[in-house]
Amino acid sequence: MMLVVPGVVGAAPTPVSQIPVSPTPVSQIPVSQIPVSPRGYSAPLSPRPTVVRGFDNPPQRWQPGHRGVDLAAPAGAVIRAAGDGVIRFAGIVAGKPSVSIEHGDGVITTYEPVRASVRRGTLVRRGEPIGILESGHPGCAAAACLHWGARRGAGHAAQYLDPLALLGAVRVRLKPLDG
């Protein structure tokens, strides 16, 4: 499969096998030892993508919502680690290729549909390629979308976060206590 980097006019296609990845898998790093980028997080696509569907966290965890954001991008776009961390998962979830990264601050970011170029346990740095975007994200208004999610914890204790907040792109509004 060949990959064309979006936004680079006249760029030659790059074989997926040549996407650089961290050379050394890291096994069972305790969360407290996962590096935290001093620069925080960055968007997983470059140039900064367009949000086609925003975060909609339901009031109760069992209710429907949209626990992430959909970012428009062409199929085959390089997906990059939003921050320093360790690959927690790279494989198929419910028929969709997915990658998740555990970061040193306790946040887990998720990326789908992404065909991974990394393996579980691999240490990644912010901005490093982790795979390529595939088409076929349901509900995407664009030709292809990256569903980018963020949470703290796992299972019943998971607290979903708006991943745009990791970029400082979320406006906080305070409401009066008296209604």
N, CA and C of each residue as an Amber inpcrd file, in Angstrom:
protein
   537
   0.8420000  -1.1850000   0.0000000   0.0000000   0.0000000   0.0000000
   0.8770000   1.2360000   0.0000000   0.4890000   2.2380000  -0.7600000
   1.2510000   3.4810000  -0.8320000   0.5170000   4.5630000  -0.0690000
   1.2680000   5.5100000   0.4770000   0.7290000   6.5830000   1.2850000
   1.1700000   7.9040000   0.6980000   0.2560000   8.8420000   0.5290000
   0.5990000  10.1720000   0.0740000   0.3570000  11.1230000   1.2260000
   1.3670000  11.9000000   1.5760000   1.2320000  12.8480000   2.6740000
   0.3880000  14.0100000   2.1930000  -0.7680000  14.2550000   2.8760000
  -1.6460000  15.3300000   2.4330000  -0.9820000  16.6970000   2.5800000
  -1.3090000  17.5780000   1.6550000  -0.8190000  18.9420000   1.7300000
   0.5560000  19.1310000   1.1120000   1.1970000  18.0680000   0.6450000
   2.5010000  18.1870000   0.0130000   2.3050000  17.9520000  -1.4810000
   2.2190000  19.0470000  -2.2400000   1.9540000  18.9580000  -3.6640000
   3.1530000  18.3340000  -4.3590000   2.8800000  17.3370000  -5.2010000
   3.9320000  16.6850000  -5.9510000   4.7510000  15.7030000  -5.1420000
   4.3470000  15.4280000  -3.9100000   5.1010000  14.4960000  -3.0770000
   4.9760000  13.0870000  -3.6390000   6.0870000  12.3700000  -3.6090000
   6.0640000  10.9810000  -4.0750000   5.3880000  10.1160000  -3.0190000
   4.6350000   9.0990000  -3.4520000   4.0120000   8.2020000  -2.4880000
   5.0710000   7.5090000  -1.6350000   4.7400000   7.2650000  -0.3690000
   5.6380000   6.5850000   0.5610000   5.0420000   5.2520000   0.9460000
   5.7900000   4.1500000   0.7860000   5.2540000   2.8620000   1.2210000
   4.9930000   2.8760000   2.7250000   3.8880000   2.2620000   3.1420000
   3.5350000   2.2060000   4.5560000   4.6790000   1.6150000   5.3600000
   5.3840000   0.6640000   4.8130000   6.4900000   0.0260000   5.5310000
   7.6150000   1.0010000   5.8480000   7.6400000   2.1630000   5.2010000
   8.6980000   3.1390000   5.4490000   8.2780000   4.2400000   6.4140000
   7.0660000   4.1660000   6.9780000   6.6720000   5.1380000   7.9880000
   7.5240000   4.8700000   9.2130000   8.2540000   5.8800000   9.7190000
   9.1330000   5.6270000  10.8590000   8.3320000   5.3250000  12.1250000
   8.8370000   4.3800000  12.8970000   8.2160000   4.0390000  14.1770000
   9.3120000   3.9080000  15.2150000   8.9280000   3.9220000  16.4840000
   9.8960000   3.7220000  17.5470000  10.5340000   2.3530000  17.3800000
  11.8530000   2.2690000  17.4170000  12.5200000   1.0020000  17.1360000
  12.4420000  -0.0310000  18.2610000  12.2720000   0.3910000  19.4860000
  12.3470000  -0.5560000  20.5860000  11.0300000  -0.6550000  21.3310000
  10.3790000  -1.8240000  21.3120000   9.1790000  -1.9760000  22.1310000
   9.5390000  -1.9150000  23.6140000   8.6630000  -1.3290000  24.3820000
   8.8660000  -1.2060000  25.8210000   7.8210000  -2.0830000  26.4780000
   8.2330000  -2.9530000  27.3730000   7.2510000  -3.8610000  27.9660000
   6.9130000  -3.4510000  29.3870000   5.6500000  -3.3740000  29.6470000
   5.0980000  -3.1800000  30.9900000   5.7160000  -2.0000000  31.7380000
   5.7220000  -0.8220000  31.1230000   6.2040000   0.3780000  31.8010000
   5.1230000   0.8380000  32.7680000   5.4470000   1.0570000  34.0420000
   4.4430000   1.5930000  34.9650000   4.0170000   2.9910000  34.5100000
   2.7480000   3.3090000  34.7000000   2.2160000   4.6050000  34.2640000
   3.0470000   5.7490000  34.8300000   3.5160000   5.6240000  36.0570000
   4.2980000   6.6940000  36.6760000   5.6180000   6.9420000  35.9520000
   6.0690000   5.9930000  35.1340000   7.3310000   6.1490000  34.4180000
   7.1420000   6.4900000  32.9460000   5.8980000   6.6230000  32.4980000
   5.6470000   7.0150000  31.1120000   5.9880000   8.4940000  30.9980000
   6.7770000   8.8670000  30.0200000   7.1690000  10.2720000  29.9130000
   5.9780000  11.1800000  29.6230000   6.0630000  12.4040000  30.1230000
   5.0550000  13.4270000  29.8520000   5.7470000  14.5130000  29.0470000
   5.1940000  14.8090000  27.8890000   5.7870000  15.8250000  27.0360000
   5.7200000  17.1860000  27.7190000   6.8320000  17.8940000  27.7870000
   6.7920000  19.2320000  28.3950000   5.9410000  20.1930000  27.5790000
   5.7130000  19.8650000  26.3100000   4.8860000  20.7100000  25.4530000
   3.4420000  20.2370000  25.4150000   3.1110000  19.2100000  26.1850000
   1.7300000  18.7400000  26.2330000   1.3330000  17.9230000  25.0270000
   0.2150000  18.2840000  24.4370000  -0.3740000  17.5130000  23.3420000
  -0.4430000  18.3490000  22.0650000  -0.5490000  17.6490000  20.9500000
  -0.7650000  18.3040000  19.6600000  -1.7920000  17.4960000  18.8830000
  -2.3310000  18.0970000  17.8360000  -3.3290000  17.4220000  17.0040000
  -2.7080000  16.1900000  16.3550000  -3.4830000  15.1110000  16.1980000
  -2.9470000  13.8840000  15.6110000  -2.8350000  13.9090000  14.0880000
  -3.2460000  14.9960000  13.4770000  -3.1570000  15.1740000  12.0240000
  -2.4890000  16.5090000  11.7360000  -1.7910000  16.5790000  10.6080000
  -1.1600000  17.8210000  10.2080000  -1.4770000  18.0630000   8.7390000
  -1.8360000  19.2620000   8.3190000  -2.0340000  20.4220000   9.1700000
  -3.2320000  20.2290000  10.0940000  -3.3930000  21.1430000  11.0390000
  -4.4630000  21.0120000  12.0290000  -5.7870000  20.7560000  11.3170000
  -6.4740000  19.6830000  11.6990000  -7.6570000  19.2340000  10.9510000
  -8.9310000  20.0150000  11.2810000  -9.9390000  19.7700000  10.4490000
 -11.2690000  20.3400000  10.6510000 -12.1110000  19.3640000  11.4680000
 -12.7800000  19.8740000  12.4950000 -13.6810000  19.0470000  13.2960000
 -15.0200000  18.9820000  12.5740000 -15.4690000  17.7540000  12.2200000
 -16.7480000  17.6050000  11.5430000 -17.8350000  17.1120000  12.4920000
 -17.4520000  16.5900000  13.6310000 -18.4150000  16.2200000  14.6660000
 -17.7250000  16.3590000  16.0080000 -18.3450000  17.1100000  16.8990000
 -17.7330000  17.4050000  18.1830000 -18.0310000  16.3850000  19.2700000
 -17.4860000  16.6460000  20.4150000 -17.6230000  15.8130000  21.6080000
 -19.0050000  16.0360000  22.2170000 -19.6750000  14.9440000  22.5790000
 -20.9960000  15.0120000  23.2050000 -21.0700000  13.9320000  24.2830000
 -20.6040000  14.2760000  25.4690000 -20.5800000  13.3220000  26.5760000
 -21.9750000  13.2670000  27.2100000 -22.5910000  12.0890000  27.2300000
 -23.9380000  11.9970000  27.8140000 -23.8860000  12.1410000  29.3390000
 -25.0160000  12.5120000  29.9590000 -25.0390000  12.6740000  31.4200000
 -24.7630000  11.3570000  32.1660000 -25.1760000  10.2370000  31.6020000
 -24.9290000   8.9190000  32.2130000 -24.1170000   8.0900000  31.2310000
 -23.1710000   7.3180000  31.7380000 -22.2430000   6.6090000  30.8530000
 -22.9020000   5.5920000  29.9340000 -24.0790000   5.1030000  30.2750000
 -24.7550000   4.1040000  29.4420000 -25.6090000   4.7480000  28.3440000
 -25.7610000   6.0520000  28.3700000 -26.5730000   6.7380000  27.3700000
 -25.7720000   7.0120000  26.0960000 -26.4810000   7.1950000  24.9610000
 -25.7650000   7.4820000  23.7190000 -25.1220000   8.8580000  23.7500000
 -24.0640000   8.9890000  23.0270000 -23.3450000  10.2570000  22.9140000
 -22.2400000  10.0950000  21.8850000 -21.3260000  11.0200000  21.8720000
 -20.1740000  10.9610000  20.9750000 -18.9470000  11.2590000  21.8230000
 -18.2580000  10.2000000  22.2330000 -17.1740000  10.2950000  23.2040000
 -15.8270000  10.5180000  22.5230000 -15.7690000  11.5470000  21.7470000
 -14.5700000  11.9210000  21.0110000 -14.9470000  12.9570000  19.9800000
 -14.0340000  13.2250000  19.0660000 -14.3050000  14.1540000  17.9720000
 -13.9500000  13.4620000  16.6600000 -14.6510000  13.8180000  15.6020000
 -14.3390000  13.3220000  14.2690000 -13.6020000  14.4260000  13.5190000
 -12.4220000  14.0910000  13.0120000 -11.5730000  15.0340000  12.3010000
 -11.4880000  14.6270000  10.8360000 -11.8240000  15.5530000   9.9320000
 -11.7880000  15.2620000   8.4950000 -10.3480000  15.1320000   8.0270000
 -10.1120000  14.1090000   7.2130000  -8.7900000  13.8790000   6.6240000
  -8.9520000  12.8930000   5.4850000  -8.0400000  12.9110000   4.5330000
  -8.1360000  11.9250000   3.4570000  -7.7090000  10.5450000   3.9400000
  -8.3200000   9.5110000   3.3970000  -7.8730000   8.1500000   3.7030000
  -6.4030000   8.0520000   3.3200000  -5.6260000   7.3900000   4.1480000
  -4.1900000   7.2680000   3.9140000  -3.3660000   8.3250000   4.6170000
  -4.0280000   9.2850000   5.2980000  -3.2910000  10.3180000   6.0310000
  -2.5110000   9.6790000   7.1770000  -1.3450000  10.2250000   7.4560000
  -0.5270000   9.7490000   8.5760000  -1.1470000  10.2500000   9.8770000
  -1.3610000   9.3270000  10.8080000  -1.8760000   9.6740000  12.1330000
  -0.6970000   9.6820000  13.0870000  -0.6180000  10.7150000  13.9130000
   0.5280000  10.9070000  14.8060000   0.0950000  10.8520000  16.2720000
   1.0020000  10.4290000  17.1290000   0.7350000  10.3970000  18.5690000
   0.4830000  11.8200000  19.0430000  -0.6170000  12.0150000  19.7740000
  -0.9530000  13.3450000  20.2720000  -0.0240000  13.7750000  21.4070000
   0.5950000  12.8140000  22.0730000   1.5150000  13.1220000  23.1740000
   2.4240000  11.9350000  23.4290000   3.4380000  12.1430000  24.2530000
   4.3440000  11.0630000  24.6270000   3.5700000   9.9940000  25.3760000
   3.9120000   8.7250000  25.1520000   3.2410000   7.6570000  25.8740000
   3.6650000   6.2870000  25.3950000   2.8980000   5.2920000  25.8060000
   3.1430000   3.9040000  25.4460000   1.9020000   3.3690000  24.7400000
   2.1120000   2.6370000  23.6470000   0.9850000   2.0430000  22.9300000
   0.3260000   1.0220000  23.8500000  -0.9170000   1.2820000  24.1770000
  -1.6980000   0.4060000  25.0540000  -2.3720000  -0.6970000  24.2440000
  -2.8000000  -0.3500000  23.0110000  -3.4910000  -1.3030000  22.1500000
  -3.2780000  -0.9000000  20.7040000  -3.0870000  -1.8950000  19.8490000
  -3.0330000  -1.6870000  18.3990000  -3.6270000  -2.9340000  17.7700000
  -4.8210000  -2.8050000  17.2230000  -5.4930000  -3.9610000  16.6430000
  -6.9120000  -3.6250000  16.2360000  -7.7640000  -4.6350000  16.2610000
  -9.1450000  -4.4920000  15.8000000 -10.0910000  -4.5000000  17.0060000
 -10.9890000  -3.5060000  17.0560000 -12.0430000  -3.4320000  18.0710000
 -13.3650000  -3.3080000  17.3310000 -14.2670000  -4.2530000  17.5450000
 -15.5850000  -4.2490000  16.8950000 -15.4570000  -4.0750000  15.3850000
 -14.4740000  -4.7330000  14.7980000 -14.2880000  -4.6860000  13.3550000
 -13.5630000  -3.4610000  12.8370000 -13.1100000  -2.5580000  13.7280000
 -12.4340000  -1.3320000  13.3030000 -10.9820000  -1.3480000  13.7610000
 -10.0490000  -0.9980000  12.8590000  -8.6550000  -0.9030000  13.2800000
  -8.4790000   0.2930000  14.2190000  -7.8440000   0.0600000  15.3600000
  -7.7500000   1.0810000  16.3990000  -6.3820000   1.0720000  17.0630000
  -6.0160000   2.2390000  17.5930000  -4.7850000   2.3930000  18.3660000
  -5.1480000   3.1980000  19.6060000  -4.5810000   2.8220000  20.7580000
  -4.7290000   3.6520000  21.9540000  -3.3610000   3.8410000  22.5890000
  -3.1600000   5.0330000  23.1610000  -1.8940000   5.3980000  23.7820000
  -2.1700000   5.8150000  25.2190000  -1.3840000   5.2610000  26.1420000
  -1.4630000   5.6670000  27.5460000  -0.3600000   6.6910000  27.7950000
  -0.7590000   7.8520000  28.2980000   0.1700000   8.9560000  28.5300000
   0.5200000   9.0440000  30.0070000   1.6410000   9.6580000  30.3170000
   2.1420000   9.7400000  31.6840000   1.2590000  10.5070000  32.6440000
   0.3380000  11.3260000  32.1370000  -0.5660000  12.0780000  33.0140000
  -1.8610000  11.3170000  33.2950000  -1.9280000  10.0410000  32.8620000
  -3.1070000   9.2170000  33.1120000  -4.1560000   9.2600000  32.0180000
  -3.9670000  10.0840000  31.0080000  -4.9040000  10.1640000  29.8930000
  -4.6010000   9.0420000  28.9050000  -5.6550000   8.4510000  28.3470000
  -5.5350000   7.4650000  27.2770000  -6.1950000   8.0840000  26.0540000
  -5.4430000   8.2020000  24.9580000  -6.0270000   8.7110000  23.7210000
  -6.2690000   7.5320000  22.7840000  -7.3580000   7.6240000  21.9950000
  -7.7350000   6.5600000  21.0730000  -7.8800000   7.1380000  19.6670000
  -7.5880000   6.2920000  18.6840000  -7.5610000   6.7060000  17.2840000
  -8.1900000   5.5920000  16.4520000  -9.2340000   5.9290000  15.6640000
  -9.8380000   4.9160000  14.7840000 -10.5110000   5.5840000  13.5990000
 -10.6540000   4.9790000  12.4660000 -10.0580000   3.7190000  12.0380000
  -8.6200000   3.9530000  11.5690000  -7.6820000   3.4040000  12.2920000
  -6.2660000   3.5970000  12.0060000  -5.5760000   2.2510000  11.9050000
  -4.9350000   2.0140000  10.7710000  -4.1170000   0.8070000  10.6110000
  -2.7700000   1.1020000  11.2410000  -2.4710000   0.4120000  12.3230000
  -1.2960000   0.6900000  13.1460000   0.0130000   0.3650000  12.4440000
   1.0010000   1.2190000  12.7090000   2.3770000   0.9430000  12.3110000
   3.2350000   0.7540000  13.5640000   2.5780000   0.6040000  14.7140000
   3.2380000   0.4070000  16.0100000   2.6470000  -0.8240000  16.6810000
   3.3260000  -1.3100000  17.6970000   2.8490000  -2.4740000  18.4530000
   2.6190000  -2.0960000  19.9010000   1.8030000  -2.9010000  20.5660000
   1.5410000  -2.7310000  21.9940000   2.8700000  -2.7110000  22.7450000
   2.9870000  -1.7690000  23.6830000   4.1940000  -1.6660000  24.4870000
   5.2590000  -0.7650000  23.9100000   5.0470000  -0.2250000  22.7030000
   6.0380000   0.6430000  22.0740000   5.9550000   2.0420000  22.6640000
   7.0940000   2.6020000  23.0270000   7.1800000   3.9770000  23.4960000
   7.1030000   4.8990000  22.2900000   6.1900000   5.8770000  22.3310000
   6.0750000   6.8500000  21.2430000   6.2110000   8.2510000  21.8080000
   6.7000000   9.1320000  20.9830000   6.8310000  10.5430000  21.3330000
   5.7730000  11.3440000  20.5880000   5.4220000  12.4580000  21.1680000
   4.4550000  13.3540000  20.5430000   4.8810000  13.6410000  19.1090000
   3.9240000  13.4820000  18.1700000   4.1690000  13.7690000  16.7630000
   4.6790000  12.5940000  15.9540000   5.0620000  11.4780000  16.6070000
   5.5350000  10.3150000  15.8600000   4.3740000   9.6190000  15.1690000
   4.5790000   9.1270000  13.9410000   3.5260000   8.3730000  13.2520000
   3.1680000   7.0900000  14.0100000   1.8560000   6.8140000  14.0940000
   1.3920000   5.5760000  14.7380000   0.5970000   4.7160000  13.7600000
   0.2990000   5.2370000  12.5730000  -0.4510000   4.4730000  11.5870000
  -1.0250000   5.3740000  10.5190000  -1.9050000   4.7690000   9.7080000
  -2.5490000   5.5450000   8.6450000  -4.0640000   5.4310000   8.7720000
  -4.7360000   6.4970000   8.3720000  -6.1920000   6.5680000   8.4470000
  -6.8180000   5.7430000   7.3400000  -7.7930000   4.9330000   7.7230000
  -8.5770000   4.1960000   6.7410000  -9.9350000   4.8770000   6.6010000
 -10.5930000   4.6540000   5.4760000 -11.9340000   5.2100000   5.2800000
 -12.9440000   4.3210000   5.9970000 -14.1730000   4.7960000   6.0790000
 -15.2320000   3.9490000   6.5980000 -15.6890000   4.2430000   8.0070000
 -15.4160000   5.4560000   8.5260000 -15.9320000   5.7830000   9.8620000
 -17.4150000   6.1420000   9.7450000 -18.3070000   5.3640000  10.3690000
 -19.7550000   5.6220000  10.2590000 -20.1250000   7.0160000  10.7820000
 -21.0020000   7.6770000  10.0610000 -21.4840000   8.9890000  10.4750000
 -20.5730000  10.1340000  10.0940000 -19.4820000   9.8510000   9.4340000
 -18.5340000  10.8940000   9.0330000 -19.0900000  11.6560000   7.8310000
 -19.1230000  12.9680000   7.9330000 -19.6450000  13.8030000   6.8550000
 -18.6110000  14.0270000   5.7540000 -17.3480000  13.7050000   6.0240000
 -16.2760000  13.8750000   5.0390000 -15.9690000  12.5250000   4.3800000
 -15.0790000  12.5450000   3.3990000 -14.6960000  11.3030000   2.7190000
 -14.0960000  10.2940000   3.6930000 -13.3440000  10.7930000   4.6730000
 -12.7840000   9.9430000   5.7280000 -12.6430000  10.7940000   6.9800000
 -12.7390000  10.1570000   8.1340000 -12.6130000  10.8620000   9.4100000
 -11.8010000  10.0380000  10.3880000 -11.0090000  10.7380000  11.1750000
 -10.3630000  10.1280000  12.3250000 -11.2630000  10.3830000  13.5210000
 -11.6790000   9.3070000  14.2050000 -12.3680000   9.4740000  15.4800000
 -11.2780000   9.4710000  16.5430000 -11.1060000  10.6310000  17.1980000
 -10.0670000  10.8120000  18.2100000 -10.7460000  10.9560000  19.5610000
 -10.4050000  10.0710000  20.4850000 -11.0070000  10.0990000  21.8050000
  -9.9610000  10.2530000  22.8920000 -10.4390000  10.5860000  24.0970000
  -9.5560000  10.7110000  25.2650000 -10.3500000  10.3400000  26.5010000
  -9.6760000   9.6910000  27.4440000 -10.3330000   9.3340000  28.7050000
  -9.2940000   9.1460000  29.7810000  -9.7690000   9.1830000  31.0030000
  -8.9570000   8.8040000  32.1680000  -9.5910000   7.5370000  32.7120000
  -8.7770000   6.5330000  32.9900000  -9.2910000   5.2870000  33.5340000
  -9.8450000   4.3840000  32.4530000 -10.3210000   3.2190000  32.9070000
 -10.8430000   2.2200000  31.9710000 -12.0790000   1.5630000  32.5730000
 -12.8260000   0.8720000  31.7300000 -14.0080000   0.1470000  32.1850000
 -15.0580000   1.0720000  32.7790000 -15.6770000   0.6340000  33.8800000
 -16.7450000   1.4180000  34.5130000 -16.2420000   2.7200000  35.1180000
 -14.9510000   2.7910000  35.3900000 -14.3890000   3.9950000  36.0040000
 -13.9360000   5.0270000  34.9680000 -14.0800000   4.7210000  33.6860000
 -13.5930000   5.6270000  32.6390000 -14.3230000   6.9610000  32.6800000
 -13.5550000   8.0290000  32.5990000 -14.1080000   9.3800000  32.4970000
 -13.6840000   9.9140000  31.1320000 -14.6600000  10.1060000  30.2390000
 -14.3580000  10.5650000  28.8930000 -14.1020000  12.0660000  28.8930000
 -13.1320000  12.4780000  28.0930000 -12.7170000  13.8710000  27.9990000
 -12.8550000  14.3410000  26.5580000 -13.0840000  15.6240000  26.3790000
 -13.0670000  16.1870000  25.0360000 -11.6030000  16.2830000  24.6260000
 -11.1690000  15.5410000  23.5930000  -9.7530000  15.5890000  23.2330000
  -9.2780000  16.9710000  22.8000000 -10.1930000  17.8210000  22.3340000
  -9.7910000  19.1810000  21.9670000  -9.3190000  19.9690000  23.1800000
  -9.7710000  19.5710000  24.3750000  -9.3090000  20.2220000  25.6060000
  -7.8190000  19.9630000  25.8200000  -7.3080000  18.8520000  25.3130000
  -5.8750000  18.5650000  25.4220000  -5.0560000  19.5880000  24.6380000
  -5.6830000  20.1970000  23.6380000  -5.0170000  21.1880000  22.7940000
  -5.2730000  22.6090000  23.2690000  -6.0800000  22.7500000  24.3320000
  -6.4580000  24.0800000  24.8000000  -7.4830000  24.7330000  23.9010000
  -8.2430000  23.9250000  23.1600000  -9.1770000  24.4570000  22.1610000
 -10.6280000  24.4400000  22.6220000 -10.8730000  24.2420000  23.9080000
 -12.2410000  24.1730000  24.4120000 -12.4950000  25.3900000  25.2890000
 -13.6020000  26.0630000  25.0130000 -13.9830000  27.2290000  25.7920000
 -14.7880000  26.7730000  27.0080000 -14.3890000  27.2160000  28.1770000
 -15.0960000  26.8620000  29.4090000 -16.0840000  27.9680000  29.7210000
 -17.3270000  27.5750000  30.0050000 -18.3610000  28.5400000  30.3640000
 -18.8850000  28.1870000  31.7440000 -18.8890000  29.1500000  32.6330000
 -19.4160000  28.9460000  33.9760000 -20.8740000  29.3570000  33.9980000
 -21.7000000  28.5400000  34.6240000 -23.1180000  28.8470000  34.7370000
 -23.4190000  29.2300000  36.1770000 -24.3650000  30.1520000  36.3790000
 -24.7050000  30.5320000  37.7550000 -25.3260000  29.3600000  38.5030000
 -25.0580000  29.2730000  39.7820000 -25.5950000  28.1900000  40.6010000
 -27.1150000  28.2870000  40.7790000 -27.6700000  29.4880000  40.7000000
 -29.1110000  29.6560000  40.9270000 -29.9470000  29.4540000  39.6770000
 -29.3490000  28.9060000  38.6130000 -30.1170000  28.5650000  37.4190000
 -30.0560000  29.5830000  36.3770000
